XYZ file of C-alpha atoms in Angstrom:
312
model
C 26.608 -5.035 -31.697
C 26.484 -2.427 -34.109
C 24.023 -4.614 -36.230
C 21.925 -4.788 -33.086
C 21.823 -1.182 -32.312
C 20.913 -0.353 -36.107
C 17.978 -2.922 -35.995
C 17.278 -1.818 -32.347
C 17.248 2.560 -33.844
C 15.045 1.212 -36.826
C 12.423 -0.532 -35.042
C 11.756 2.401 -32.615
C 11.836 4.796 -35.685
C 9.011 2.566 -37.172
C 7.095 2.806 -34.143
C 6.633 6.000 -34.827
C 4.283 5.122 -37.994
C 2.928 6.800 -39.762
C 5.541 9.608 -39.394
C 3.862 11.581 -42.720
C 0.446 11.608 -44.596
C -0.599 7.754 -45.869
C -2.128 7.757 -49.769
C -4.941 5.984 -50.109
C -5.334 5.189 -53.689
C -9.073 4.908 -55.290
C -8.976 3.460 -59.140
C -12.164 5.166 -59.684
C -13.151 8.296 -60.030
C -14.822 11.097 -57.038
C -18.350 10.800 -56.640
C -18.783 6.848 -57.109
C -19.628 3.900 -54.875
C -16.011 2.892 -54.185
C -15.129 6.327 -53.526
C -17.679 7.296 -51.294
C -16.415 4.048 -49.553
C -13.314 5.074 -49.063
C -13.845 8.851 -47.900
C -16.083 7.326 -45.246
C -13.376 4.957 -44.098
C -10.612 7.521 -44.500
C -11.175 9.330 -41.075
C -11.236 6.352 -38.488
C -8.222 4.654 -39.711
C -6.634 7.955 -39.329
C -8.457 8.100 -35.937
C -6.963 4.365 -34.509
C -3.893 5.000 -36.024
C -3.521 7.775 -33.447
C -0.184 9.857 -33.945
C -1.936 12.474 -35.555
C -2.223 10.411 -38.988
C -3.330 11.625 -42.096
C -5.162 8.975 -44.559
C -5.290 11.186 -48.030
C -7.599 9.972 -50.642
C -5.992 10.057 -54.174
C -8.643 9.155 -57.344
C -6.641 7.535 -60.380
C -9.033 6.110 -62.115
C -8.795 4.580 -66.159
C -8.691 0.968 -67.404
C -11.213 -0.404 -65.309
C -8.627 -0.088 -62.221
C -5.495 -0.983 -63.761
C -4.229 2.165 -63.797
C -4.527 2.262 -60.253
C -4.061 -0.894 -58.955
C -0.695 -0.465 -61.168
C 0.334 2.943 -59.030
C -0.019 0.555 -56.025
C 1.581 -1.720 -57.301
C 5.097 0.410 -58.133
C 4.887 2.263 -55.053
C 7.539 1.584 -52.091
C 6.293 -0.968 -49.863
C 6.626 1.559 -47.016
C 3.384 1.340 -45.843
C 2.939 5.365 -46.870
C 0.789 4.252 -50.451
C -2.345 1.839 -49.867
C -4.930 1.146 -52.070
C -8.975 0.510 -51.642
C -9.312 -2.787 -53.406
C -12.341 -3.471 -55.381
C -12.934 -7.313 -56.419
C -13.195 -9.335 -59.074
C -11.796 -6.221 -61.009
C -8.230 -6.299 -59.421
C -8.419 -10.246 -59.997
C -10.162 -9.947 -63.636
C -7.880 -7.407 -65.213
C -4.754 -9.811 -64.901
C -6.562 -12.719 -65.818
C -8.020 -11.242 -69.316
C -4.931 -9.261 -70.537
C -1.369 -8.347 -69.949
C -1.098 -6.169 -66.923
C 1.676 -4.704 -65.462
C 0.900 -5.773 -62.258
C 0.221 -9.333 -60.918
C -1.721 -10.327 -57.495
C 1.852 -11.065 -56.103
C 2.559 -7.278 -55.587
C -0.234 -6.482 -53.631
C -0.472 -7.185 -49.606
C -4.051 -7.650 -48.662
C -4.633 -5.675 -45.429
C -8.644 -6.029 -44.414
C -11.688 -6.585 -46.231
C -14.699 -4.381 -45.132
C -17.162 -5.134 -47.286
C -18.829 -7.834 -49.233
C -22.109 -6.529 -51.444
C -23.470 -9.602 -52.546
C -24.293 -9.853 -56.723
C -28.721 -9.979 -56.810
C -30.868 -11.283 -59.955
C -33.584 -8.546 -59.712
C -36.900 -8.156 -61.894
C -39.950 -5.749 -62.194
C -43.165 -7.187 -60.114
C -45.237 -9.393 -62.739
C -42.091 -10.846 -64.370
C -42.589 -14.189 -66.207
C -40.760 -15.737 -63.086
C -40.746 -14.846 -59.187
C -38.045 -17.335 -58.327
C -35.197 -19.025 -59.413
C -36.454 -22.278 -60.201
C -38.445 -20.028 -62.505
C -36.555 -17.896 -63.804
C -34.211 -21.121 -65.095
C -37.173 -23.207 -66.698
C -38.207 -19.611 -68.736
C -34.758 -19.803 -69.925
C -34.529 -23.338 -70.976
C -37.827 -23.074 -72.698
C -36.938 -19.815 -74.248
C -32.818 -20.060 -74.786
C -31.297 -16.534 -75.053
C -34.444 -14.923 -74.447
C -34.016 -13.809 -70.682
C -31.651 -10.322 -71.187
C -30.062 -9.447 -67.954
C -28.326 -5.885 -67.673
C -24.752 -5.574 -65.657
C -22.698 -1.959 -65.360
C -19.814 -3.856 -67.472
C -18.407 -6.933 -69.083
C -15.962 -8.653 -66.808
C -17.662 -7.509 -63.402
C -19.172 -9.554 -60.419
C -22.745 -9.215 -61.742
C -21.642 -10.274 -65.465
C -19.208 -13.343 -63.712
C -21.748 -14.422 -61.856
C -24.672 -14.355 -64.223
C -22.182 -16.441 -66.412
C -21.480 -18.797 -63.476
C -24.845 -19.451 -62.546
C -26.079 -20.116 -66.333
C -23.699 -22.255 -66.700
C -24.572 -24.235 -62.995
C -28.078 -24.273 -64.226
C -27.265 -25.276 -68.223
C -28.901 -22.131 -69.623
C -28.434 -19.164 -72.002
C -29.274 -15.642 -71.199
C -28.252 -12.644 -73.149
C -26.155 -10.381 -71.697
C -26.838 -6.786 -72.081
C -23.852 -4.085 -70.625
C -24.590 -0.336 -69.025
C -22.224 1.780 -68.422
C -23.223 2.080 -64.388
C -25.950 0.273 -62.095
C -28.081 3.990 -62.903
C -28.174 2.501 -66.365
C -29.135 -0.485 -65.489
C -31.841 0.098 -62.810
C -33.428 2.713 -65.362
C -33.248 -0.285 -67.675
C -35.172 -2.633 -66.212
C -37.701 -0.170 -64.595
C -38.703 0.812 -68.057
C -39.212 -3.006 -69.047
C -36.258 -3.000 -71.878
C -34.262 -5.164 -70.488
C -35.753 -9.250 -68.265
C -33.445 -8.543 -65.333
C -31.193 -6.499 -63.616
C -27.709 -7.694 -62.467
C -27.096 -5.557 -59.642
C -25.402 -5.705 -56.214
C -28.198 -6.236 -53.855
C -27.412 -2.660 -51.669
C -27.775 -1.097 -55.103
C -31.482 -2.744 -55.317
C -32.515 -3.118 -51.999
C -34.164 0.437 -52.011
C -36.634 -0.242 -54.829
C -37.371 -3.976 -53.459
C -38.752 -2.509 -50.106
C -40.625 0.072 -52.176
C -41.895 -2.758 -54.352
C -40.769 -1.289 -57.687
C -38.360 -4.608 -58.053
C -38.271 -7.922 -56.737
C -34.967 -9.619 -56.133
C -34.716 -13.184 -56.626
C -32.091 -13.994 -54.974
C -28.270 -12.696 -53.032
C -25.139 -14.145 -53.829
C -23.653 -14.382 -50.461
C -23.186 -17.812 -47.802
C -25.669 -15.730 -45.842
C -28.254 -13.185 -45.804
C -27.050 -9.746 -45.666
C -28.985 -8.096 -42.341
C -30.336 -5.333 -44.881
C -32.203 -7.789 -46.824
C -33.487 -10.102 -44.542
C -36.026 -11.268 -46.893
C -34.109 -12.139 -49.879
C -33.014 -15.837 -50.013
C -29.920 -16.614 -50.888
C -28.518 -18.338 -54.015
C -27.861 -21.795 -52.252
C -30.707 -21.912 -50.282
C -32.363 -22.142 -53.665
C -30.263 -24.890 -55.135
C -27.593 -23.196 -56.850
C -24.177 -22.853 -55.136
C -23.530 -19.443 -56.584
C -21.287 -16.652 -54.407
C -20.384 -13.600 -55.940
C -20.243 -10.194 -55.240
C -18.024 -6.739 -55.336
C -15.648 -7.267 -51.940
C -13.758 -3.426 -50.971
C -11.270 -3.688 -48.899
C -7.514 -2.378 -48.161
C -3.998 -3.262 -50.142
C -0.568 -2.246 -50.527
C 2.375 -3.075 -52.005
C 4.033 -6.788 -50.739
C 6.747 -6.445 -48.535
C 5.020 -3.498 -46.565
C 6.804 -3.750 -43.118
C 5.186 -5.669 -40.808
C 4.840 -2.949 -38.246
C 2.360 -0.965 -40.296
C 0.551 -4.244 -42.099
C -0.486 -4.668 -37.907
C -1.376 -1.034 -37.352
C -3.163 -0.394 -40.352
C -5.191 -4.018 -40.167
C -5.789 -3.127 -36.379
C -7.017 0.481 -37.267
C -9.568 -1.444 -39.585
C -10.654 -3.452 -36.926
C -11.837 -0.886 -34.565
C -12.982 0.855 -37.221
C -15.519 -2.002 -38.018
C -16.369 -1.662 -34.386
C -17.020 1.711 -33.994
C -20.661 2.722 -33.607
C -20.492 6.108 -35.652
C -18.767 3.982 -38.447
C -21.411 0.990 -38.307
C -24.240 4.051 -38.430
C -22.363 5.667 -42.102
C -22.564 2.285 -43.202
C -25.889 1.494 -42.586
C -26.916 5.279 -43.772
C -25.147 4.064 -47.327
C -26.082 0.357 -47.469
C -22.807 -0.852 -46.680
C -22.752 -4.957 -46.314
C -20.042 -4.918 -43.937
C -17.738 -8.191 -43.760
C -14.463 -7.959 -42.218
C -11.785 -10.008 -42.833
C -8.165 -9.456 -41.415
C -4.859 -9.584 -43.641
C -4.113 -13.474 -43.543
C -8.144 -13.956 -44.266
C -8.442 -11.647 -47.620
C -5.142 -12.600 -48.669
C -6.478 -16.879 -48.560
C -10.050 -15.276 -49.376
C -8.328 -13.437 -52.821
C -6.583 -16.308 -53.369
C -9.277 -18.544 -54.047
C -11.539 -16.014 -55.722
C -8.838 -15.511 -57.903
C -8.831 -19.349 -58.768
C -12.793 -19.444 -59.399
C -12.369 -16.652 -61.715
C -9.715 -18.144 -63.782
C -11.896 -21.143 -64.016
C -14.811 -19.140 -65.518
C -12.413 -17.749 -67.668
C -10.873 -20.966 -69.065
C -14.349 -22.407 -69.854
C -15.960 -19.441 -70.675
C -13.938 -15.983 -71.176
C -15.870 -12.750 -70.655
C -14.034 -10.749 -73.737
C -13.468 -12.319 -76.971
């Protein structure tokens, strides 16, 4: 009985969540993509959580995420520290050095978005397509350079993945940001620009680039008119996914709110109109669906790193 009544006092103190402010770890710094993100997100979770909750955006970036994704990863699974998870970096850093945190600490809560990876060139490129752009590059091995913001991110994974789908060699060329690599390939010194296709879309509708192709099982609504990868041929998905995390073992009573929070949040029609203001590709996916979904991401990548591994 006294067992009882102790589960019985817990469970309606947990109802209560969240009883004090929720930290809502960014591994990046203020200012960026993933942080803008997250600010945006920040106040309707805190608005569908209802009891007067307080989401607090904390920036620790360094080490390409590790240092946060670490913080996350040490923090009480209370359901008081979560963590905006950018992908394939959480997956990558694990995979291509010693970490001090594996994907078994971390409790995928929702997914929000999915910005599909893009192969983008100036108008009046040696190739418009493709098809193209692959027999250039076998005629002409290593002489197609494509610019990424970083080695071991989506656009540099999945420029590896599809030269080696389509038995080619390109030259990899790495920026410190997508800036960098947009200025890049505007002023004609690099062949192509690696890029997540909301950070080209902008200069493809005002015809300063033309993107070959999205990496995503469908067209993103925002760029209607840019095949995909596999309806050219080439079975290639990739992209940066943001989502939520925390620690495993996070009660169950605040994995539901916080994953239900999400999902009103992807309903709500001031949210969709701040995403569509800052070329969000929404894609929601609930707890058990970005946990299978990291999963087997996390499997691909390993593969690309076994046969080809993205720092020597």
């Amino acid at each position: 009985m006294a067992a009882s009544l102790a589960t019985l006092t817990a469970s309606a103190a947990f109802g209560e969540y969240p009883e004090r402010p929720i930290e809502m770890i960014v591994a990046y710094s203020a200012g960026g993509g993933t942080d803008t993100a997250a600010r945006t997100l920040a106040p309707f979770i805190e608005k569908y959580l209802g009891n007067d909750a307080s989401v607090v955006v904390v920036n620790k970036p360094g080490a390409g995420g590790e240092i946060g994704f670490t913080d996350l990863a040490r923090a009480d699974p209370d359901g008081y520290t979560i963590v905006f998870i950018n992908t394939p970096n959480i997956l990558t850093i694990p995979i291509s050095r010693d970490t001090r945190y594996t994907m078994e600490d971390i409790q995928a809560v929702s997914n929000v978005v999915y910005d599909p990876g893009a192969f983008n060139v100036r108008p009046g490129s040696e190739f418009t397509s493709l098809d193209e752009l692959v027999a250039y590059a076998k005629e002409n091995p290593g002489a197609v350079t494509y610019g990424t913001s970083g080695t071991g991110g989506d656009d540099h994974l999945a420029a590896l993945q599809f030269s080696r789908i389509a038995g080619i060699e390109m030259t990899h060329v790495p920026f410190p940001g997508a800036a960098d690599v947009r200025a890049a390939v505007l002023g004609g010194h690099i062949t192509m620009a690696a890029m997540n296709i909301s950070e080209a879309i902008d200069l493809v509708n005002q015809g300063e680039l033309v993107s070959l192709g999205q990496m995503d099982e469908e067209r993103w609504d925002g760029a209607p008119d840019v095949p995909t990868f596999a309806e050219q041929g080439y079975e290639v998905v990739m992209g940066s996914d943001r989502g939520i995390g925390a620690p495993a073992g996070i009660p169950e009573e605040a994995l539901n709110a916080l994953q239900d929070a999400i999902a009103k949040t992807i309903e709500d029609p001031e949210f969709l109109e701040a995403a569509e203001n800052q070329k969000l590709p929404l894609a929601y996916r609930d707890a058990a669906g970005f946990q299978d979904y990291l999963g087997s991401l996390g499997e691909n990548l390993q593969q690309i790193w076994d046969e080809n591994p993205w720092v020597q």
